CSV table of C-alpha atoms in Angstrom, one decimal:
chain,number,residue,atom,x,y,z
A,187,UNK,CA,-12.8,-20.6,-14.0
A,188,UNK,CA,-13.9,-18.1,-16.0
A,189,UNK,CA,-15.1,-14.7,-14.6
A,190,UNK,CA,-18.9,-15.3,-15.5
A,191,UNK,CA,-18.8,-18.6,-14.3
A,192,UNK,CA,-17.7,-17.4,-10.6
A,193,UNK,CA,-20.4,-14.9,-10.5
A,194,UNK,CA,-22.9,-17.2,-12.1
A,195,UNK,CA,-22.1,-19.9,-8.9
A,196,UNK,CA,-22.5,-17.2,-6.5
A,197,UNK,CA,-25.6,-16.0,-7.3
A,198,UNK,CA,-26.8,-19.5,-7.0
A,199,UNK,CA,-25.0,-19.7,-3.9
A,200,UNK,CA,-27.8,-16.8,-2.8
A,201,UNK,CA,-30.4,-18.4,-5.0
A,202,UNK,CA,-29.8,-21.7,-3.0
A,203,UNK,CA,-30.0,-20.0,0.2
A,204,UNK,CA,-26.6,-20.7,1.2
A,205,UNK,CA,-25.1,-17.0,2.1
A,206,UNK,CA,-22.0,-15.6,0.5
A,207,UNK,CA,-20.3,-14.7,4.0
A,208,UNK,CA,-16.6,-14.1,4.9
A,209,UNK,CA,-14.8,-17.3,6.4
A,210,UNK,CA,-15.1,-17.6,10.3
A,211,UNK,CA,-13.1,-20.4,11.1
A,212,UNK,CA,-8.9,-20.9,11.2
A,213,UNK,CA,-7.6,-22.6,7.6
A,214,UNK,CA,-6.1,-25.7,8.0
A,215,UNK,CA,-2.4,-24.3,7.4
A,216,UNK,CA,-1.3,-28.6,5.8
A,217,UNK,CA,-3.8,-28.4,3.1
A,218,UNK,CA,-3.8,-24.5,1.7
A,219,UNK,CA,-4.6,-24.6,-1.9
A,220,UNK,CA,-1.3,-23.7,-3.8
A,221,UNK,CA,-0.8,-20.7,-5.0
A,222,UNK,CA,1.1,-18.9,-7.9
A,223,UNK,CA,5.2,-19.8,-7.4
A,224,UNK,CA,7.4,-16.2,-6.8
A,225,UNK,CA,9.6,-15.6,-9.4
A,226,UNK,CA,13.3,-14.7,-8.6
A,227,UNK,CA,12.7,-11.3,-10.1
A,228,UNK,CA,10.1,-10.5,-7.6
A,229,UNK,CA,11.7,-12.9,-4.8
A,230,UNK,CA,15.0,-10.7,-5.2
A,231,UNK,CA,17.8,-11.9,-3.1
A,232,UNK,CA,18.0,-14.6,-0.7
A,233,UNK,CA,17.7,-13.5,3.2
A,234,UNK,CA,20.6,-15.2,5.5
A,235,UNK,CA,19.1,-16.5,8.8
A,236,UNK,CA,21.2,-15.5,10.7
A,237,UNK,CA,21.7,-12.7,10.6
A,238,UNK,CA,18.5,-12.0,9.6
A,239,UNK,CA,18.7,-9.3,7.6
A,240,UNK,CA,20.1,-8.2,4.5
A,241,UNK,CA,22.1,-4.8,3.6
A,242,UNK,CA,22.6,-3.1,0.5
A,243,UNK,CA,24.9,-0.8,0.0
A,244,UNK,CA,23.1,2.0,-2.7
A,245,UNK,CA,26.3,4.4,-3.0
A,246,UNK,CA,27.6,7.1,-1.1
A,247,UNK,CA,27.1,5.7,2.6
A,248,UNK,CA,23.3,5.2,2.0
A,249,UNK,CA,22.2,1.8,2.8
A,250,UNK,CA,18.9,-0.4,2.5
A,251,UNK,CA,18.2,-3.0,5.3
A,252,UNK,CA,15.4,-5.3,4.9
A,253,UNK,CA,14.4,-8.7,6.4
A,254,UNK,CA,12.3,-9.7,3.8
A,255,UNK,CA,9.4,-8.2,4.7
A,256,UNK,CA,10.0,-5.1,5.8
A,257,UNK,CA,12.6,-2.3,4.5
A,258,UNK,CA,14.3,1.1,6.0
A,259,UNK,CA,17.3,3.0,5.4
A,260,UNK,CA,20.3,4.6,6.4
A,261,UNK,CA,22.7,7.1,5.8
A,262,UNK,CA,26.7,7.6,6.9
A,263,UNK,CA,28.0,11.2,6.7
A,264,UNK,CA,31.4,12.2,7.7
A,265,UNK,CA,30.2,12.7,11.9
A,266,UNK,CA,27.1,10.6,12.3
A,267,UNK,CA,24.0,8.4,11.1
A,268,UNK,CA,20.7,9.3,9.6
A,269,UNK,CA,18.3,6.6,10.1
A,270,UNK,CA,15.0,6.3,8.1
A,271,UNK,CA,12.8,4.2,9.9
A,272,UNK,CA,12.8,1.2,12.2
A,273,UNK,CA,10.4,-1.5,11.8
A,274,UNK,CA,9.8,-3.8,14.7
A,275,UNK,CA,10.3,-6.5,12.7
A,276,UNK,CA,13.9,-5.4,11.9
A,277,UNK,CA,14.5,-4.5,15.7
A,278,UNK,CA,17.6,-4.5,16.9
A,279,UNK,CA,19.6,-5.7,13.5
A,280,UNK,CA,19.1,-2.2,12.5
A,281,UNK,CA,21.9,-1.2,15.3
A,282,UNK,CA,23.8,-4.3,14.1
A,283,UNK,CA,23.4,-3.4,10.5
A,284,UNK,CA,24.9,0.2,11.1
A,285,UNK,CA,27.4,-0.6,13.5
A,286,UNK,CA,28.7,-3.2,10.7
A,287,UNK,CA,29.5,0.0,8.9
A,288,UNK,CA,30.7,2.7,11.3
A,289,UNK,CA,30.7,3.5,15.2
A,290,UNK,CA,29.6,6.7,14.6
A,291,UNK,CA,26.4,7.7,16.6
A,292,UNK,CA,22.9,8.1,15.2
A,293,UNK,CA,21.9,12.0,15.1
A,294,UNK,CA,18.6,11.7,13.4
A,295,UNK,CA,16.1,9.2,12.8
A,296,UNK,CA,13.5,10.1,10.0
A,297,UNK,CA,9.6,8.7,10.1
A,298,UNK,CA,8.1,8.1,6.9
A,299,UNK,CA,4.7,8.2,8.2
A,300,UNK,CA,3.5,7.1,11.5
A,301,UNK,CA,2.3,3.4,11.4
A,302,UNK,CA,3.7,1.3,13.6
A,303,UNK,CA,5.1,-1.5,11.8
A,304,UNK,CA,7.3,1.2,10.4
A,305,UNK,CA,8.7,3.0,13.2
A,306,UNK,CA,7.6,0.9,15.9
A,307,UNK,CA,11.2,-0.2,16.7
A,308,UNK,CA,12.7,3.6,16.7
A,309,UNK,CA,13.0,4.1,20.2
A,310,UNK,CA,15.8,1.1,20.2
A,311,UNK,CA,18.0,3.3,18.4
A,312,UNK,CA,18.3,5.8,21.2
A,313,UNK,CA,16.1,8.4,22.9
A,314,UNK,CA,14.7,11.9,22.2
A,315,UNK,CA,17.5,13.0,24.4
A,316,UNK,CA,20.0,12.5,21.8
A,317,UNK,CA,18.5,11.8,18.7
A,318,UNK,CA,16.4,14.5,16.7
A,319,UNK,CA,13.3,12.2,15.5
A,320,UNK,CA,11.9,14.1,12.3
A,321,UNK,CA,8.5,13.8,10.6
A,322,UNK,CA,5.6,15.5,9.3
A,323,UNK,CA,3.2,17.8,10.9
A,324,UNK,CA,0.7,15.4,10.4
A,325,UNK,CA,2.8,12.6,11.9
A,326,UNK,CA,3.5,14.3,14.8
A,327,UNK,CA,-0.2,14.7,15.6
A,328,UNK,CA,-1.6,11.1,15.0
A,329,UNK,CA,1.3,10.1,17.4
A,330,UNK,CA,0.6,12.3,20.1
A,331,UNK,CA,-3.0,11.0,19.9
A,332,UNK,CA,-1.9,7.2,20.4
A,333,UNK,CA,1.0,8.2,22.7
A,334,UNK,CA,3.5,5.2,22.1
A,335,UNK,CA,6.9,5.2,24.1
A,336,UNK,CA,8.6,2.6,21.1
A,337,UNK,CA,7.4,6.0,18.6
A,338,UNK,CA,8.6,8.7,19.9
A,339,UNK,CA,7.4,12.1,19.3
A,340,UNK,CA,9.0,14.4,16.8
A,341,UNK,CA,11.0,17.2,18.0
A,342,UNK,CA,11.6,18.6,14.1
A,343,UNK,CA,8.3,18.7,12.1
A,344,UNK,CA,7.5,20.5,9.2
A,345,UNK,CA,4.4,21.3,7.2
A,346,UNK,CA,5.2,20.6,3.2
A,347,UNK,CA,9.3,20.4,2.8
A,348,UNK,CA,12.5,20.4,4.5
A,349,UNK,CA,15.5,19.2,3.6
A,350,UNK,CA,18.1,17.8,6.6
A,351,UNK,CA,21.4,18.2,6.2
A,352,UNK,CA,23.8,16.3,8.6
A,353,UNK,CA,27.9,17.1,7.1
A,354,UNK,CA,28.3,15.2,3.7
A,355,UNK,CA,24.7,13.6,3.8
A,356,UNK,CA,21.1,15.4,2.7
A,357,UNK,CA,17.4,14.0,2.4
A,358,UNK,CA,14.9,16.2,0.7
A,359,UNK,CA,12.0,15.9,2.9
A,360,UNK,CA,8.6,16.8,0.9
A,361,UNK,CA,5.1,16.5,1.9
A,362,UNK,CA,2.9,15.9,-1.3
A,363,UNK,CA,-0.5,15.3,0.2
A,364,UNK,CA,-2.0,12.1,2.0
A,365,UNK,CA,-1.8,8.6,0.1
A,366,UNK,CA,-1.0,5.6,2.1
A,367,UNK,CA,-1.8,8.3,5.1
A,368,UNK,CA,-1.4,11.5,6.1
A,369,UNK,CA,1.8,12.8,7.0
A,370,UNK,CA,3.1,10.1,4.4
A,371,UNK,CA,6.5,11.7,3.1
A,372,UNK,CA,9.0,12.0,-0.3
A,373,UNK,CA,11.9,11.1,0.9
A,374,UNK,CA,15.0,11.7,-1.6
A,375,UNK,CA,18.7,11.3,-1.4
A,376,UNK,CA,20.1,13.5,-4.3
A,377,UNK,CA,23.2,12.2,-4.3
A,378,UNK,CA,22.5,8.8,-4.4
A,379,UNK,CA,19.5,9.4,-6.6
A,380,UNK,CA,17.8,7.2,-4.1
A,381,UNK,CA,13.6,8.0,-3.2
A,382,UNK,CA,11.9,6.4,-0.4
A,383,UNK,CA,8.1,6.4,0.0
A,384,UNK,CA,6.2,3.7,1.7
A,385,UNK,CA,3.5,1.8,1.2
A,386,UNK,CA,2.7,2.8,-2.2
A,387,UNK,CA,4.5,0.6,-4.7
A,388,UNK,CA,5.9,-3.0,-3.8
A,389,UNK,CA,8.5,-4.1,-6.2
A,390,UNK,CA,7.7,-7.1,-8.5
A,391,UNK,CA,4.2,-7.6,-6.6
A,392,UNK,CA,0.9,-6.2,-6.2
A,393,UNK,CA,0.2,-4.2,-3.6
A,394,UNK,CA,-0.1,-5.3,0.2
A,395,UNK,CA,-4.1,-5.9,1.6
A,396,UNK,CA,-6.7,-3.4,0.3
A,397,UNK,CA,-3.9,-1.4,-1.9
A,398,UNK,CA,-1.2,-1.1,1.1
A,399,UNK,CA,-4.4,0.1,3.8
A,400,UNK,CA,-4.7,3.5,1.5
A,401,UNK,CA,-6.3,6.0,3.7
A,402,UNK,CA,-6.6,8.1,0.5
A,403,UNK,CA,-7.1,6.2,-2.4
A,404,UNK,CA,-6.8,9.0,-4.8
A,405,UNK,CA,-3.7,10.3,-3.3
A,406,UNK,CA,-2.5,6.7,-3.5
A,407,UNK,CA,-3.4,6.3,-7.8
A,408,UNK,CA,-1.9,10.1,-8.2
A,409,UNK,CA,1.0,9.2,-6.2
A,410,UNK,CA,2.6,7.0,-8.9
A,411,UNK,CA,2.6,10.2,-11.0
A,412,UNK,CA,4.8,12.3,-8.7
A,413,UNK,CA,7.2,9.2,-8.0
A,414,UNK,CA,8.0,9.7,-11.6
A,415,UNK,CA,8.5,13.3,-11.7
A,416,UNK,CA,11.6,12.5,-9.4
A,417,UNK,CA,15.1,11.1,-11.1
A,418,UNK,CA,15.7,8.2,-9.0
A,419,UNK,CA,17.6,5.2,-9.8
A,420,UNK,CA,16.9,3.5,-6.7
A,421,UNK,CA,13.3,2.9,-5.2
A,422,UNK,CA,12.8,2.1,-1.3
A,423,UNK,CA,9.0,1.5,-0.7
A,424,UNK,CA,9.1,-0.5,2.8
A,425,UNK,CA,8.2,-4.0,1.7
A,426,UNK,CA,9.7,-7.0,0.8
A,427,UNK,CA,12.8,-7.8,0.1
A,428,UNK,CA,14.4,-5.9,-2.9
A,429,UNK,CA,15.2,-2.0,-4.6
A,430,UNK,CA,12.8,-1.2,-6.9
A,431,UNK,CA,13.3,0.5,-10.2
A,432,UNK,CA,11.5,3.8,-12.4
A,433,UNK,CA,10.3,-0.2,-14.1
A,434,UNK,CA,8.8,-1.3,-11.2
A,435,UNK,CA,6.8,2.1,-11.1
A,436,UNK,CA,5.3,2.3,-14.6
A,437,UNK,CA,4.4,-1.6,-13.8
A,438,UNK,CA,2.9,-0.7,-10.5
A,439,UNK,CA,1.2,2.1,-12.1
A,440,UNK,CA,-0.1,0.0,-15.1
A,441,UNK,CA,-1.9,-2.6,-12.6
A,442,UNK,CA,-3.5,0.2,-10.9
A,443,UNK,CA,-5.1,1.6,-13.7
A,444,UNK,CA,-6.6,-1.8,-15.2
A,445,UNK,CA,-7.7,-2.4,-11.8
A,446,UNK,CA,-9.3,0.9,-11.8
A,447,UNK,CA,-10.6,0.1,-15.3
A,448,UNK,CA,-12.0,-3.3,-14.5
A,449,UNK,CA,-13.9,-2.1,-11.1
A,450,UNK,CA,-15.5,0.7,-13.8
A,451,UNK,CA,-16.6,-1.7,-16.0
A,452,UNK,CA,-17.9,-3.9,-13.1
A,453,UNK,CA,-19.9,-0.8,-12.4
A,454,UNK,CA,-21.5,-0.5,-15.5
A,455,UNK,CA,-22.2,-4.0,-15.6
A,456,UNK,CA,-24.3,-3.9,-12.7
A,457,UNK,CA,-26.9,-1.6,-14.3
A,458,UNK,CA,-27.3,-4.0,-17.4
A,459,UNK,CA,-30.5,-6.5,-17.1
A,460,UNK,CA,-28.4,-8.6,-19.6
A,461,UNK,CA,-25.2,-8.9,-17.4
A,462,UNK,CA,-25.0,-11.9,-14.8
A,463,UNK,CA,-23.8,-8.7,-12.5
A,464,UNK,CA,-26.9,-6.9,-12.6
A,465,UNK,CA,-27.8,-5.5,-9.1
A,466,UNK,CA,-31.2,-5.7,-9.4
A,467,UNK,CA,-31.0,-9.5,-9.7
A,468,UNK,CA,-28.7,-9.8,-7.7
A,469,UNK,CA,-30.7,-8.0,-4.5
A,470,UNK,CA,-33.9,-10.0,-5.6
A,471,UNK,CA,-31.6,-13.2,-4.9
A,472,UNK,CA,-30.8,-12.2,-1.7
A,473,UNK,CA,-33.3,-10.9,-0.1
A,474,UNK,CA,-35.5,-14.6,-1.1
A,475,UNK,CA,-32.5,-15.8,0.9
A,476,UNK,CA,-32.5,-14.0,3.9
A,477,UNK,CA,-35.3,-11.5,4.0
A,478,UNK,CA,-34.5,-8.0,5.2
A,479,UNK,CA,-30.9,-8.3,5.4
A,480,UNK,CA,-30.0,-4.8,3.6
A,481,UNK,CA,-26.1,-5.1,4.8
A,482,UNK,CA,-25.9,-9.0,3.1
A,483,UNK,CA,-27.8,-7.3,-0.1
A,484,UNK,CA,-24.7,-4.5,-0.7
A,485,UNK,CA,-22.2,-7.2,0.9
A,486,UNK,CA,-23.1,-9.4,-2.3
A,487,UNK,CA,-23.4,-7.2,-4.8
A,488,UNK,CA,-20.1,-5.5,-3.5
A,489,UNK,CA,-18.5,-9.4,-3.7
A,490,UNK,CA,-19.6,-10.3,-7.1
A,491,UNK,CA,-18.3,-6.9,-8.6
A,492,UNK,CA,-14.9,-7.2,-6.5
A,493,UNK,CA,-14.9,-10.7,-7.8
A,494,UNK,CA,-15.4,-9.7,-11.2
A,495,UNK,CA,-12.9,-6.9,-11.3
A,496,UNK,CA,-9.9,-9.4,-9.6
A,497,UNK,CA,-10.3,-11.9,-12.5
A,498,UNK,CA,-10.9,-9.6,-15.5
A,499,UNK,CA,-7.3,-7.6,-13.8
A,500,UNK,CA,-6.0,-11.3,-13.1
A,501,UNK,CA,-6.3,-12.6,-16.3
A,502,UNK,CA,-3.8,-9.9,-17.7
A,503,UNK,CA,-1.5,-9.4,-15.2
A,504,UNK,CA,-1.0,-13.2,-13.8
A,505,UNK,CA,2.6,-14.6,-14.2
A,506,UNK,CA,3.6,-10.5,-13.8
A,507,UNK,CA,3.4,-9.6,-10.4
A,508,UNK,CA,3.6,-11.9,-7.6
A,509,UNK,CA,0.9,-11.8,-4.9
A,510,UNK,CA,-2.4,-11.5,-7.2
A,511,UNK,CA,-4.2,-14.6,-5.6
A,512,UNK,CA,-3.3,-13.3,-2.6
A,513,UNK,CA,-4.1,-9.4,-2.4
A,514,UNK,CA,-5.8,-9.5,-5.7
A,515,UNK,CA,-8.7,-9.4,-4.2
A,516,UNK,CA,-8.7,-7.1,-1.1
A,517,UNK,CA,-7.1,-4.6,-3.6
A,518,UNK,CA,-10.3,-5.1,-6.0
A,519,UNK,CA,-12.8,-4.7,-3.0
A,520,UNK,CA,-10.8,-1.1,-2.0
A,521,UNK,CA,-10.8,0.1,-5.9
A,522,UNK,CA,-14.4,-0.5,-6.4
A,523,UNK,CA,-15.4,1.3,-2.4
A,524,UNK,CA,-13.4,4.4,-3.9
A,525,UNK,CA,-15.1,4.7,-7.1
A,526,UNK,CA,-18.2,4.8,-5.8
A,527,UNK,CA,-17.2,7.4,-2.3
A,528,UNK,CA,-14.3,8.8,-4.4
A,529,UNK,CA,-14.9,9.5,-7.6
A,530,UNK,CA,-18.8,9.3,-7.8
A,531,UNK,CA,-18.5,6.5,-10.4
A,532,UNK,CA,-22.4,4.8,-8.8
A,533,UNK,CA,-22.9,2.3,-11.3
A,534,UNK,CA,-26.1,0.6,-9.5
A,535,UNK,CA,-25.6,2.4,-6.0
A,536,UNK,CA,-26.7,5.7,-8.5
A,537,UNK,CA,-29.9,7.6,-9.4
A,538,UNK,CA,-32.2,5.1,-11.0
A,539,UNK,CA,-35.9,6.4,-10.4
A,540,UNK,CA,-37.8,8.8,-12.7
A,541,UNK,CA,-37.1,12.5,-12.5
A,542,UNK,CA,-39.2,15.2,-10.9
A,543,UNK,CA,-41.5,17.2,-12.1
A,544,UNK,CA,-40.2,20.7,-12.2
A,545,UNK,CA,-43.3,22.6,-13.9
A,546,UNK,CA,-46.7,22.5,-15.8
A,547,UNK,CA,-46.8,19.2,-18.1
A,548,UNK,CA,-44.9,15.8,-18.5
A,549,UNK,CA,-42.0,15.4,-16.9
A,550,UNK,CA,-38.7,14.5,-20.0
């Protein structure tokens, strides 16, 4: 279906009186519509079960573990083990993975940020007693506001860089501004020319609901920038199942700007009287619908402009990244909220009624 057609049958969905709402009820998991098939490039290689886990070896004693969905790493130097997170999801295979590869203890575990689903597994590797846990200012303080005995707190934090040293082994820690969220760290093994930063790009798919959760969507779009700027051969970003590449970057960074791009155009739409995404005809159709209802009005014009944006980025980048009927989108719906509180782009939501008089005669 074309894009005009899908905003065209929801504005009669308003126009009919039947209300453009979110679904309330639990999908009938034996009849989902199909969805786009993953490509091996983006599937990347298969996950035994068991073990339940998967370990790549990325030169040098540094190691990637993931289980398919979620991703950390590791590092062997000559008298012990760096550990960069420890998703829950991984759980204890992260001791198994490592002690696949040495007995040697674990000195340091490193937070990329402070999420949960991250790190929420870190206090399986040993205790603040023996392990230094190292993060970000920033990381330190969100955790100690949700006090979390699986997360424990950092007893090495630092404010924008610090590189950690442990024998053979370093990771250049650097602080570069919030993105995904604050206290969201660079995380770069020289040596291996291996970078780790999470929840910002996801190898061979879009990004995860609502562009990864960004708590800073600017920081998020200008993060791809700095990415670059490193010489990396190897990309860890958390998700999924396999390394990325500077490729998978530049693509990552290409779908970002056409979704950026489409949600502008979606904006300018909605101040033409000729464009089915007009606002004004838009909120005249809802409010015959369900009178007085000022949340359903920007709920609906948000929804047709979201709507609009997902297909115009679809139609381009469908068959290229996995994931686009499913995150397409959430990720739209996040783009167009930041345009609007981020970067002022108003489209409708902007000044639209005469000027003010400032002195003696008509106002120009």
């Amino acid at each position: 279906m074309k894009p005009t057609h899908v905003l065209v049958a929801l504005l009669n969905l308003c126009l009919s009186g039947t209300i453009v709402s979110r679904a309330t009820e639990l999908p009938d998991l034996d009849s989902l519509s199909p969805y786009a098939p993953i490509s091996d490039a983006s599937a990347g290689p298969a996950v035994s079960r068991p073990p339940g886990y998967r370990l790549e070896h990325v030169g040098d004693g540094a190691y990637m573990i993931t289980d398919g969905l979620y991703q950390a790493m590791f590092l062997v130097s000559c008298e012990s083990v760096i550990v960069v997170d420890s998703p829950p999801s991984i759980g204890y295979n992260m001791l198994r993975a490592i002690r696949s590869i040495t007995l040697l203890p674990i000195s340091h575990v490193v937070y990329s940020h402070s999420h949960g689903d991250h790190i929420g597994a870190a206090y399986t590797l040993g205790s603040p007693d023996n392990i230094t846990f190292v993060a970000h200012q920033h990381t330190a303080d969100l955790l100690a506001m949700t006090p979390d005995k699986h997360r424990p707190i950092p007893s090495l934090t630092f404010e924008k860089s610090y590189t950690l040293r442990v024998s053979n082994q370093s990771l250049e820690l650097d602080y570069k501004g919030a993105n995904h969220a604050p206290g969201n760290i660079f995380i770069w093994a020289p040596l291996q020319k291996v970078l780790m930063l999470v929840d910002i790009v996801y190898p061979g798919w879009v990004p995860y609901y609502e562009l990864g959760v960004a708590q800073n969507i600017p920081g998020y779009v200008k993060s791809h920038e700095q990415i670059l700027s490193y010489d990396f051969k190897h990309y860890i970003g958390g998700h999924l199942n396999r390394i990325g590449t500077p490729e998978d970057v530049l693509i990552s960074q290409a779908y970002v700007k056409d979704l950026f791009n489409a949600c502008a155009q979606a904006m300018q739409l909605s101040t033409n009287p000729n464009s089915t995404l007009y606002a004004p005809t838009i909120q005249a159709a809802v409010g015959k619908a369900a009178p007085g209802n000022s949340w359903l009005v920007l709920d609906t014009i948000n929804s047709i402009l979201s709507s609009y944006a997902n297909n115009v980025t679809n139609e381009k980048w469908k068959g290229k990244l996995a994931g686009l009927d499913v995150y397409g989108l959430s990720n739209a719906e996040a783009m167009l909220e930041a345009l609007l509180i981020d970067w002022g782009i108003n489209g409708a939501f902007g000044v639209n009624n005469a000027p003010v008089c400032k002195g003696v005669g008509p106002c120009t």
